[in-house]
mmCIF file of N, CA and C in Angstrom:
data_model
loop_
_atom_site.group_PDB
_atom_site.id
_atom_site.type_symbol
_atom_site.label_atom_id
_atom_site.label_comp_id
_atom_site.label_asym_id
_atom_site.label_seq_id
_atom_site.Cartn_x
_atom_site.Cartn_y
_atom_site.Cartn_z
ATOM 1 N N UNK V 151 -35.358 71.066 -54.695
ATOM 2 C CA UNK V 151 -34.500 72.090 -54.083
ATOM 3 C C UNK V 151 -33.775 71.499 -52.880
ATOM 4 N N UNK V 152 -32.564 71.968 -52.656
ATOM 5 C CA UNK V 152 -31.742 71.509 -51.545
ATOM 6 C C UNK V 152 -31.521 72.669 -50.580
ATOM 7 N N UNK V 153 -31.769 72.422 -49.320
ATOM 8 C CA UNK V 153 -31.492 73.428 -48.288
ATOM 9 C C UNK V 153 -30.127 73.125 -47.672
ATOM 10 N N UNK V 154 -29.315 74.153 -47.545
ATOM 11 C CA UNK V 154 -27.932 73.978 -47.100
ATOM 12 C C UNK V 154 -27.648 74.890 -45.907
ATOM 13 N N UNK V 155 -27.005 74.342 -44.892
ATOM 14 C CA UNK V 155 -26.663 75.123 -43.703
ATOM 15 C C UNK V 155 -25.206 74.864 -43.349
ATOM 16 N N UNK V 156 -24.412 75.923 -43.390
ATOM 17 C CA UNK V 156 -22.997 75.812 -43.048
ATOM 18 C C UNK V 156 -22.784 76.028 -41.551
ATOM 19 N N UNK V 157 -21.721 75.429 -41.034
ATOM 20 C CA UNK V 157 -21.311 75.645 -39.655
ATOM 21 C C UNK V 157 -19.822 75.393 -39.536
ATOM 22 N N UNK V 158 -19.257 75.808 -38.394
ATOM 23 C CA UNK V 158 -17.856 75.514 -38.131
ATOM 24 C C UNK V 158 -16.906 76.680 -38.316
ATOM 25 N N UNK V 159 -17.420 77.799 -38.781
ATOM 26 C CA UNK V 159 -16.552 78.955 -38.937
ATOM 27 C C UNK V 159 -16.138 79.529 -37.594
ATOM 28 N N UNK V 160 -15.210 80.473 -37.633
ATOM 29 C CA UNK V 160 -14.757 81.097 -36.400
ATOM 30 C C UNK V 160 -13.492 81.884 -36.607
ATOM 31 N N UNK V 161 -12.869 82.243 -35.478
ATOM 32 C CA UNK V 161 -11.625 82.996 -35.487
ATOM 33 C C UNK V 161 -10.481 82.056 -35.134
ATOM 34 N N UNK V 162 -9.435 82.094 -35.935
ATOM 35 C CA UNK V 162 -8.284 81.222 -35.707
ATOM 36 C C UNK V 162 -7.016 81.982 -36.069
ATOM 37 N N UNK V 163 -5.918 81.636 -35.424
ATOM 38 C CA UNK V 163 -4.638 82.259 -35.759
ATOM 39 C C UNK V 163 -4.058 81.641 -37.018
ATOM 40 N N UNK V 164 -3.241 82.414 -37.682
ATOM 41 C CA UNK V 164 -2.550 81.905 -38.869
ATOM 42 C C UNK V 164 -1.806 80.614 -38.518
ATOM 43 N N UNK V 165 -1.907 79.654 -39.416
ATOM 44 C CA UNK V 165 -1.306 78.350 -39.183
ATOM 45 C C UNK V 165 -2.235 77.350 -38.537
ATOM 46 N N UNK V 166 -3.357 77.828 -38.068
ATOM 47 C CA UNK V 166 -4.326 76.956 -37.414
ATOM 48 C C UNK V 166 -5.231 76.233 -38.397
ATOM 49 N N UNK V 167 -6.211 75.532 -37.823
ATOM 50 C CA UNK V 167 -7.121 74.712 -38.625
ATOM 51 C C UNK V 167 -8.562 74.953 -38.218
ATOM 52 N N UNK V 168 -9.443 74.743 -39.173
ATOM 53 C CA UNK V 168 -10.886 74.741 -38.940
ATOM 54 C C UNK V 168 -11.501 73.678 -39.828
ATOM 55 N N UNK V 169 -12.646 73.171 -39.380
ATOM 56 C CA UNK V 169 -13.398 72.217 -40.190
ATOM 57 C C UNK V 169 -14.808 72.753 -40.373
ATOM 58 N N UNK V 170 -15.152 73.041 -41.607
ATOM 59 C CA UNK V 170 -16.488 73.501 -41.930
ATOM 60 C C UNK V 170 -17.372 72.320 -42.275
ATOM 61 N N UNK V 171 -18.648 72.445 -41.931
ATOM 62 C CA UNK V 171 -19.632 71.437 -42.290
ATOM 63 C C UNK V 171 -20.762 72.095 -43.069
ATOM 64 N N UNK V 172 -21.383 71.324 -43.930
ATOM 65 C CA UNK V 172 -22.537 71.784 -44.695
ATOM 66 C C UNK V 172 -23.588 70.680 -44.632
ATOM 67 N N UNK V 173 -24.654 70.944 -43.914
ATOM 68 C CA UNK V 173 -25.740 69.979 -43.778
ATOM 69 C C UNK V 173 -26.789 70.248 -44.840
ATOM 70 N N UNK V 174 -27.158 69.210 -45.570
ATOM 71 C CA UNK V 174 -28.117 69.347 -46.661
ATOM 72 C C UNK V 174 -29.414 68.645 -46.320
ATOM 73 N N UNK V 175 -30.519 69.222 -46.731
ATOM 74 C CA UNK V 175 -31.830 68.589 -46.594
ATOM 75 C C UNK V 175 -32.607 68.842 -47.871
ATOM 76 N N UNK V 176 -33.678 68.100 -48.039
ATOM 77 C CA UNK V 176 -34.429 68.178 -49.281
ATOM 78 C C UNK V 176 -33.962 67.090 -50.216
ATOM 79 N N UNK V 177 -33.828 67.415 -51.463
ATOM 80 C CA UNK V 177 -33.355 66.427 -52.430
ATOM 81 C C UNK V 177 -31.964 65.948 -52.034
ATOM 82 N N UNK V 178 -31.743 64.642 -52.062
ATOM 83 C CA UNK V 178 -30.470 64.107 -51.641
ATOM 84 C C UNK V 178 -29.339 64.671 -52.483
ATOM 85 N N UNK V 179 -28.278 65.044 -51.816
ATOM 86 C CA UNK V 179 -27.191 65.683 -52.556
ATOM 87 C C UNK V 179 -26.252 64.699 -53.221
ATOM 88 N N UNK V 180 -26.557 63.404 -53.087
ATOM 89 C CA UNK V 180 -25.703 62.452 -53.783
ATOM 90 C C UNK V 180 -25.920 62.517 -55.284
ATOM 91 N N UNK V 181 -27.025 63.129 -55.726
ATOM 92 C CA UNK V 181 -27.307 63.230 -57.151
ATOM 93 C C UNK V 181 -26.898 64.588 -57.702
ATOM 94 N N UNK V 182 -25.716 65.010 -57.326
ATOM 95 C CA UNK V 182 -25.211 66.274 -57.827
ATOM 96 C C UNK V 182 -23.841 66.558 -57.269
ATOM 97 N N UNK V 183 -23.229 67.604 -57.759
ATOM 98 C CA UNK V 183 -21.940 68.034 -57.253
ATOM 99 C C UNK V 183 -22.156 69.026 -56.117
ATOM 100 N N UNK V 184 -21.199 69.040 -55.199
ATOM 101 C CA UNK V 184 -21.243 69.992 -54.097
ATOM 102 C C UNK V 184 -19.971 70.829 -54.128
ATOM 103 N N UNK V 185 -20.070 72.059 -53.705
ATOM 104 C CA UNK V 185 -18.899 72.914 -53.738
ATOM 105 C C UNK V 185 -18.834 73.873 -52.571
ATOM 106 N N UNK V 186 -17.630 74.351 -52.315
ATOM 107 C CA UNK V 186 -17.392 75.428 -51.363
ATOM 108 C C UNK V 186 -16.895 76.647 -52.133
ATOM 109 N N UNK V 187 -17.441 77.780 -51.770
ATOM 110 C CA UNK V 187 -17.022 79.056 -52.326
ATOM 111 C C UNK V 187 -16.744 80.005 -51.169
ATOM 112 N N UNK V 188 -16.062 81.096 -51.443
ATOM 113 C CA UNK V 188 -15.827 82.085 -50.395
ATOM 114 C C UNK V 188 -15.854 83.486 -50.979
ATOM 115 N N UNK V 189 -16.172 84.433 -50.117
ATOM 116 C CA UNK V 189 -16.201 85.825 -50.531
ATOM 117 C C UNK V 189 -15.609 86.683 -49.427
ATOM 118 N N UNK V 190 -14.523 87.357 -49.751
ATOM 119 C CA UNK V 190 -13.876 88.271 -48.826
ATOM 120 C C UNK V 190 -14.442 89.677 -49.020
ATOM 121 N N UNK V 191 -14.342 90.532 -48.024
ATOM 122 C CA UNK V 191 -14.860 91.898 -48.158
ATOM 123 C C UNK V 191 -14.263 92.609 -49.361
ATOM 124 N N UNK V 192 -15.137 93.197 -50.169
ATOM 125 C CA UNK V 192 -14.682 93.952 -51.323
ATOM 126 C C UNK V 192 -14.240 93.111 -52.508
ATOM 127 N N UNK V 193 -14.405 91.804 -52.404
ATOM 128 C CA UNK V 193 -13.983 90.920 -53.492
ATOM 129 C C UNK V 193 -15.159 90.097 -53.991
ATOM 130 N N UNK V 194 -14.999 89.564 -55.187
ATOM 131 C CA UNK V 194 -16.026 88.705 -55.742
ATOM 132 C C UNK V 194 -15.952 87.318 -55.111
ATOM 133 N N UNK V 195 -17.076 86.631 -55.140
ATOM 134 C CA UNK V 195 -17.096 85.258 -54.651
ATOM 135 C C UNK V 195 -16.202 84.391 -55.533
ATOM 136 N N UNK V 196 -15.451 83.506 -54.908
ATOM 137 C CA UNK V 196 -14.535 82.652 -55.677
ATOM 138 C C UNK V 196 -14.700 81.195 -55.292
ATOM 139 N N UNK V 197 -14.365 80.361 -56.225
ATOM 140 C CA UNK V 197 -14.414 78.910 -56.037
ATOM 141 C C UNK V 197 -13.302 78.476 -55.097
ATOM 142 N N UNK V 198 -13.614 77.543 -54.207
ATOM 143 C CA UNK V 198 -12.626 76.984 -53.287
ATOM 144 C C UNK V 198 -12.386 75.498 -53.591
ATOM 145 N N UNK V 199 -13.462 74.712 -53.595
ATOM 146 C CA UNK V 199 -13.314 73.274 -53.798
ATOM 147 C C UNK V 199 -14.653 72.689 -54.201
ATOM 148 N N UNK V 200 -14.609 71.533 -54.845
ATOM 149 C CA UNK V 200 -15.820 70.839 -55.251
ATOM 150 C C UNK V 200 -15.619 69.343 -55.133
ATOM 151 N N UNK V 201 -16.724 68.647 -54.941
ATOM 152 C CA UNK V 201 -16.698 67.193 -54.863
ATOM 153 C C UNK V 201 -17.850 66.652 -55.678
ATOM 154 N N UNK V 202 -17.562 65.649 -56.493
ATOM 155 C CA UNK V 202 -18.556 65.120 -57.395
ATOM 156 C C UNK V 202 -19.480 64.119 -56.736
ATOM 157 N N UNK V 203 -20.558 63.824 -57.449
ATOM 158 C CA UNK V 203 -21.526 62.850 -56.940
ATOM 159 C C UNK V 203 -20.919 61.446 -57.006
ATOM 160 N N UNK V 204 -21.570 60.513 -56.362
ATOM 161 C CA UNK V 204 -21.109 59.137 -56.410
ATOM 162 C C UNK V 204 -19.765 58.963 -55.714
ATOM 163 N N UNK V 205 -18.758 58.603 -56.474
ATOM 164 C CA UNK V 205 -17.448 58.332 -55.891
ATOM 165 C C UNK V 205 -16.768 59.579 -55.363
ATOM 166 N N UNK V 206 -17.197 60.734 -55.795
ATOM 167 C CA UNK V 206 -16.712 61.965 -55.204
ATOM 168 C C UNK V 206 -15.359 62.431 -55.685
ATOM 169 N N UNK V 207 -15.204 62.621 -56.982
ATOM 170 C CA UNK V 207 -13.979 63.236 -57.482
ATOM 171 C C UNK V 207 -13.893 64.660 -56.942
ATOM 172 N N UNK V 208 -12.686 65.145 -56.721
ATOM 173 C CA UNK V 208 -12.503 66.452 -56.092
ATOM 174 C C UNK V 208 -11.725 67.408 -56.989
ATOM 175 N N UNK V 209 -11.918 68.686 -56.711
ATOM 176 C CA UNK V 209 -11.226 69.740 -57.436
ATOM 177 C C UNK V 209 -10.986 70.883 -56.455
ATOM 178 N N UNK V 210 -9.848 71.549 -56.603
ATOM 179 C CA UNK V 210 -9.487 72.612 -55.680
ATOM 180 C C UNK V 210 -8.960 73.840 -56.418
ATOM 181 N N UNK V 211 -9.211 74.991 -55.832
ATOM 182 C CA UNK V 211 -8.556 76.191 -56.318
ATOM 183 C C UNK V 211 -7.068 76.107 -55.989
ATOM 184 N N UNK V 212 -6.243 76.678 -56.838
ATOM 185 C CA UNK V 212 -4.793 76.626 -56.610
ATOM 186 C C UNK V 212 -4.415 77.219 -55.253
ATOM 187 N N UNK V 213 -5.160 78.231 -54.819
ATOM 188 C CA UNK V 213 -4.816 78.929 -53.579
ATOM 189 C C UNK V 213 -4.954 78.052 -52.343
ATOM 190 N N UNK V 214 -5.740 76.978 -52.443
ATOM 191 C CA UNK V 214 -5.981 76.142 -51.258
ATOM 192 C C UNK V 214 -5.463 74.725 -51.437
ATOM 193 N N UNK V 215 -4.984 74.406 -52.612
ATOM 194 C CA UNK V 215 -4.533 73.041 -52.901
ATOM 195 C C UNK V 215 -3.409 72.651 -51.944
ATOM 196 N N UNK V 216 -3.540 71.485 -51.350
ATOM 197 C CA UNK V 216 -2.537 71.017 -50.404
ATOM 198 C C UNK V 216 -2.802 71.427 -48.967
ATOM 199 N N UNK V 217 -3.726 72.365 -48.771
ATOM 200 C CA UNK V 217 -4.056 72.822 -47.406
ATOM 201 C C UNK V 217 -5.489 72.460 -47.019
ATOM 202 N N UNK V 218 -6.394 72.491 -47.975
ATOM 203 C CA UNK V 218 -7.800 72.208 -47.715
ATOM 204 C C UNK V 218 -8.164 70.834 -48.280
ATOM 205 N N UNK V 219 -9.098 70.165 -47.612
ATOM 206 C CA UNK V 219 -9.594 68.873 -48.081
ATOM 207 C C UNK V 219 -11.111 68.863 -48.018
ATOM 208 N N UNK V 220 -11.731 68.573 -49.147
ATOM 209 C CA UNK V 220 -13.191 68.479 -49.211
ATOM 210 C C UNK V 220 -13.591 67.012 -49.123
ATOM 211 N N UNK V 221 -14.684 66.749 -48.408
ATOM 212 C CA UNK V 221 -15.175 65.382 -48.288
ATOM 213 C C UNK V 221 -16.671 65.428 -48.034
ATOM 214 N N UNK V 222 -17.299 64.278 -48.062
ATOM 215 C CA UNK V 222 -18.735 64.241 -47.809
ATOM 216 C C UNK V 222 -19.133 62.897 -47.238
ATOM 217 N N UNK V 223 -20.246 62.900 -46.538
ATOM 218 C CA UNK V 223 -20.856 61.692 -45.996
ATOM 219 C C UNK V 223 -22.256 61.626 -46.576
ATOM 220 N N UNK V 224 -22.424 60.816 -47.615
ATOM 221 C CA UNK V 224 -23.725 60.747 -48.283
ATOM 222 C C UNK V 224 -24.827 60.254 -47.344
ATOM 223 N N UNK V 225 -24.482 59.331 -46.451
ATOM 224 C CA UNK V 225 -25.474 58.770 -45.537
ATOM 225 C C UNK V 225 -26.026 59.839 -44.598
ATOM 226 N N UNK V 226 -25.189 60.836 -44.283
ATOM 227 C CA UNK V 226 -25.603 61.895 -43.372
ATOM 228 C C UNK V 226 -25.919 63.196 -44.098
ATOM 229 N N UNK V 227 -25.865 63.161 -45.433
ATOM 230 C CA UNK V 227 -26.137 64.361 -46.229
ATOM 231 C C UNK V 227 -25.321 65.556 -45.745
ATOM 232 N N UNK V 228 -24.060 65.323 -45.492
ATOM 233 C CA UNK V 228 -23.196 66.374 -44.968
ATOM 234 C C UNK V 228 -21.891 66.427 -45.751
ATOM 235 N N UNK V 229 -21.448 67.637 -46.008
ATOM 236 C CA UNK V 229 -20.179 67.864 -46.686
ATOM 237 C C UNK V 229 -19.255 68.606 -45.731
ATOM 238 N N UNK V 230 -17.965 68.396 -45.906
ATOM 239 C CA UNK V 230 -16.991 68.992 -44.999
ATOM 240 C C UNK V 230 -15.897 69.713 -45.790
ATOM 241 N N UNK V 231 -15.273 70.664 -45.128
ATOM 242 C CA UNK V 231 -14.072 71.291 -45.659
ATOM 243 C C UNK V 231 -13.077 71.415 -44.515
ATOM 244 N N UNK V 232 -12.061 70.563 -44.546
ATOM 245 C CA UNK V 232 -10.991 70.629 -43.566
ATOM 246 C C UNK V 232 -9.966 71.638 -44.052
ATOM 247 N N UNK V 233 -9.734 72.653 -43.249
ATOM 248 C CA UNK V 233 -8.831 73.736 -43.638
ATOM 249 C C UNK V 233 -7.641 73.758 -42.686
ATOM 250 N N UNK V 234 -6.464 73.485 -43.218
ATOM 251 C CA UNK V 234 -5.241 73.476 -42.432
ATOM 252 C C UNK V 234 -4.305 74.591 -42.903
ATOM 253 N N UNK V 235 -3.325 74.896 -42.080
ATOM 254 C CA UNK V 235 -2.333 75.923 -42.426
ATOM 255 C C UNK V 235 -3.004 77.197 -42.914
ATOM 256 N N UNK V 236 -3.982 77.635 -42.174
ATOM 257 C CA UNK V 236 -4.755 78.801 -42.595
ATOM 258 C C UNK V 236 -3.912 80.065 -42.629
ATOM 259 N N UNK V 237 -4.242 80.923 -43.586
ATOM 260 C CA UNK V 237 -3.540 82.182 -43.787
ATOM 261 C C UNK V 237 -4.529 83.341 -43.640
ATOM 262 N N UNK V 238 -4.051 84.530 -43.321
ATOM 263 C CA UNK V 238 -4.969 85.679 -43.230
ATOM 264 C C UNK V 238 -5.770 85.890 -44.512
ATOM 265 N N UNK V 239 -5.197 85.575 -45.649
ATOM 266 C CA UNK V 239 -5.912 85.750 -46.915
ATOM 267 C C UNK V 239 -7.027 84.738 -47.120
ATOM 268 N N UNK V 240 -7.151 83.771 -46.226
ATOM 269 C CA UNK V 240 -8.277 82.843 -46.273
ATOM 270 C C UNK V 240 -9.510 83.428 -45.584
ATOM 271 N N UNK V 241 -9.367 84.577 -44.955
ATOM 272 C CA UNK V 241 -10.494 85.209 -44.283
ATOM 273 C C UNK V 241 -11.591 85.549 -45.286
ATOM 274 N N UNK V 242 -12.800 85.067 -44.998
ATOM 275 C CA UNK V 242 -13.924 85.252 -45.920
ATOM 276 C C UNK V 242 -15.172 84.623 -45.310
ATOM 277 N N UNK V 243 -16.292 84.881 -45.950
ATOM 278 C CA UNK V 243 -17.503 84.105 -45.670
ATOM 279 C C UNK V 243 -17.483 82.912 -46.613
ATOM 280 N N UNK V 244 -17.627 81.741 -46.046
ATOM 281 C CA UNK V 244 -17.585 80.507 -46.827
ATOM 282 C C UNK V 244 -19.006 79.987 -47.039
ATOM 283 N N UNK V 245 -19.300 79.650 -48.290
ATOM 284 C CA UNK V 245 -20.622 79.173 -48.671
ATOM 285 C C UNK V 245 -20.522 77.772 -49.258
ATOM 286 N N UNK V 246 -21.506 76.935 -48.954
ATOM 287 C CA UNK V 246 -21.600 75.673 -49.670
ATOM 288 C C UNK V 246 -22.717 75.788 -50.700
ATOM 289 N N UNK V 247 -22.599 74.981 -51.729
ATOM 290 C CA UNK V 247 -23.522 75.072 -52.850
ATOM 291 C C UNK V 247 -23.723 73.705 -53.487
ATOM 292 N N UNK V 248 -24.861 73.561 -54.166
ATOM 293 C CA UNK V 248 -25.243 72.296 -54.810
ATOM 294 C C UNK V 248 -25.498 72.534 -56.296
ATOM 295 N N UNK V 249 -24.971 71.643 -57.115
ATOM 296 C CA UNK V 249 -25.203 71.684 -58.552
ATOM 297 C C UNK V 249 -25.848 70.372 -58.975
ATOM 298 N N UNK V 250 -27.074 70.420 -59.491
ATOM 299 C CA UNK V 250 -27.740 69.183 -59.898
ATOM 300 C C UNK V 250 -26.921 68.416 -60.927
ATOM 301 N N UNK V 251 -27.047 67.109 -60.897
ATOM 302 C CA UNK V 251 -26.316 66.255 -61.812
ATOM 303 C C UNK V 251 -26.601 66.654 -63.252
ATOM 304 N N UNK V 252 -25.558 66.903 -64.010
ATOM 305 C CA UNK V 252 -25.706 67.288 -65.403
ATOM 306 C C UNK V 252 -26.039 68.753 -65.624
ATOM 307 N N UNK V 253 -26.267 69.473 -64.545
ATOM 308 C CA UNK V 253 -26.619 70.879 -64.688
ATOM 309 C C UNK V 253 -25.402 71.754 -64.910
ATOM 310 N N UNK V 254 -25.619 72.943 -65.458
ATOM 311 C CA UNK V 254 -24.492 73.815 -65.794
ATOM 312 C C UNK V 254 -23.997 74.685 -64.648
ATOM 313 N N UNK V 255 -24.768 74.831 -63.608
ATOM 314 C CA UNK V 255 -24.371 75.767 -62.573
ATOM 315 C C UNK V 255 -24.913 75.324 -61.212
ATOM 316 N N UNK V 256 -24.346 75.945 -60.175
ATOM 317 C CA UNK V 256 -24.811 75.718 -58.810
ATOM 318 C C UNK V 256 -26.146 76.452 -58.624
ATOM 319 N N UNK V 257 -27.129 75.727 -58.103
ATOM 320 C CA UNK V 257 -28.473 76.289 -58.026
ATOM 321 C C UNK V 257 -28.942 76.572 -56.604
ATOM 322 N N UNK V 258 -28.321 75.943 -55.614
ATOM 323 C CA UNK V 258 -28.750 76.102 -54.233
ATOM 324 C C UNK V 258 -27.537 76.496 -53.391
ATOM 325 N N UNK V 259 -27.758 77.468 -52.508
ATOM 326 C CA UNK V 259 -26.667 78.038 -51.720
ATOM 327 C C UNK V 259 -27.056 78.140 -50.250
ATOM 328 N N UNK V 260 -26.071 77.953 -49.386
ATOM 329 C CA UNK V 260 -26.274 78.211 -47.975
ATOM 330 C C UNK V 260 -26.105 79.693 -47.689
ATOM 331 N N UNK V 261 -26.270 80.060 -46.419
ATOM 332 C CA UNK V 261 -26.180 81.460 -46.030
ATOM 333 C C UNK V 261 -24.768 81.870 -45.641
ATOM 334 N N UNK V 262 -23.889 80.889 -45.507
ATOM 335 C CA UNK V 262 -22.488 81.203 -45.264
ATOM 336 C C UNK V 262 -22.077 81.133 -43.809
ATOM 337 N N UNK V 263 -20.785 80.935 -43.595
ATOM 338 C CA UNK V 263 -20.196 80.954 -42.262
ATOM 339 C C UNK V 263 -18.890 81.736 -42.327
ATOM 340 N N UNK V 264 -18.678 82.605 -41.342
ATOM 341 C CA UNK V 264 -17.517 83.485 -41.363
ATOM 342 C C UNK V 264 -16.274 82.762 -40.858
ATOM 343 N N UNK V 265 -15.202 82.887 -41.613
ATOM 344 C CA UNK V 265 -13.884 82.398 -41.200
ATOM 345 C C UNK V 265 -12.952 83.603 -41.144
ATOM 346 N N UNK V 266 -12.345 83.806 -39.991
ATOM 347 C CA UNK V 266 -11.417 84.910 -39.820
ATOM 348 C C UNK V 266 -10.088 84.354 -39.331
ATOM 349 N N UNK V 267 -9.022 84.664 -40.067
ATOM 350 C CA UNK V 267 -7.686 84.189 -39.720
ATOM 351 C C UNK V 267 -6.841 85.404 -39.344
ATOM 352 N N UNK V 268 -6.380 85.417 -38.107
ATOM 353 C CA UNK V 268 -5.570 86.543 -37.628
ATOM 354 C C UNK V 268 -4.090 86.257 -37.839
ATOM 355 N N UNK V 269 -3.347 87.320 -38.074
ATOM 356 C CA UNK V 269 -1.905 87.161 -38.324
ATOM 357 C C UNK V 269 -1.109 87.219 -37.030
#
């Protein structure tokens, strides 16, 4: 099992930037995919970005492509989400998650960090 703790959320004006971090402990997260998800009030949780194990191939939701960048530091067991050009519609609780290598779904989740973008 992997324990995940998000940090870096906060209140920012539209057009601003935030950098989220996800610290992992337990089983090393280099042997699996990592992802960011978000959930806005009254909406379902949605995929934001993912980074693969090893060399770290990346994938992004269309809504954040070109504005957000996912990265990780395997040596520090930490994943990041750099969020630029933030919009009010990016307001949500952001969660990081771990998917074991070869597994079909994300099995471990953090408790989330709130991101609020004011217009």
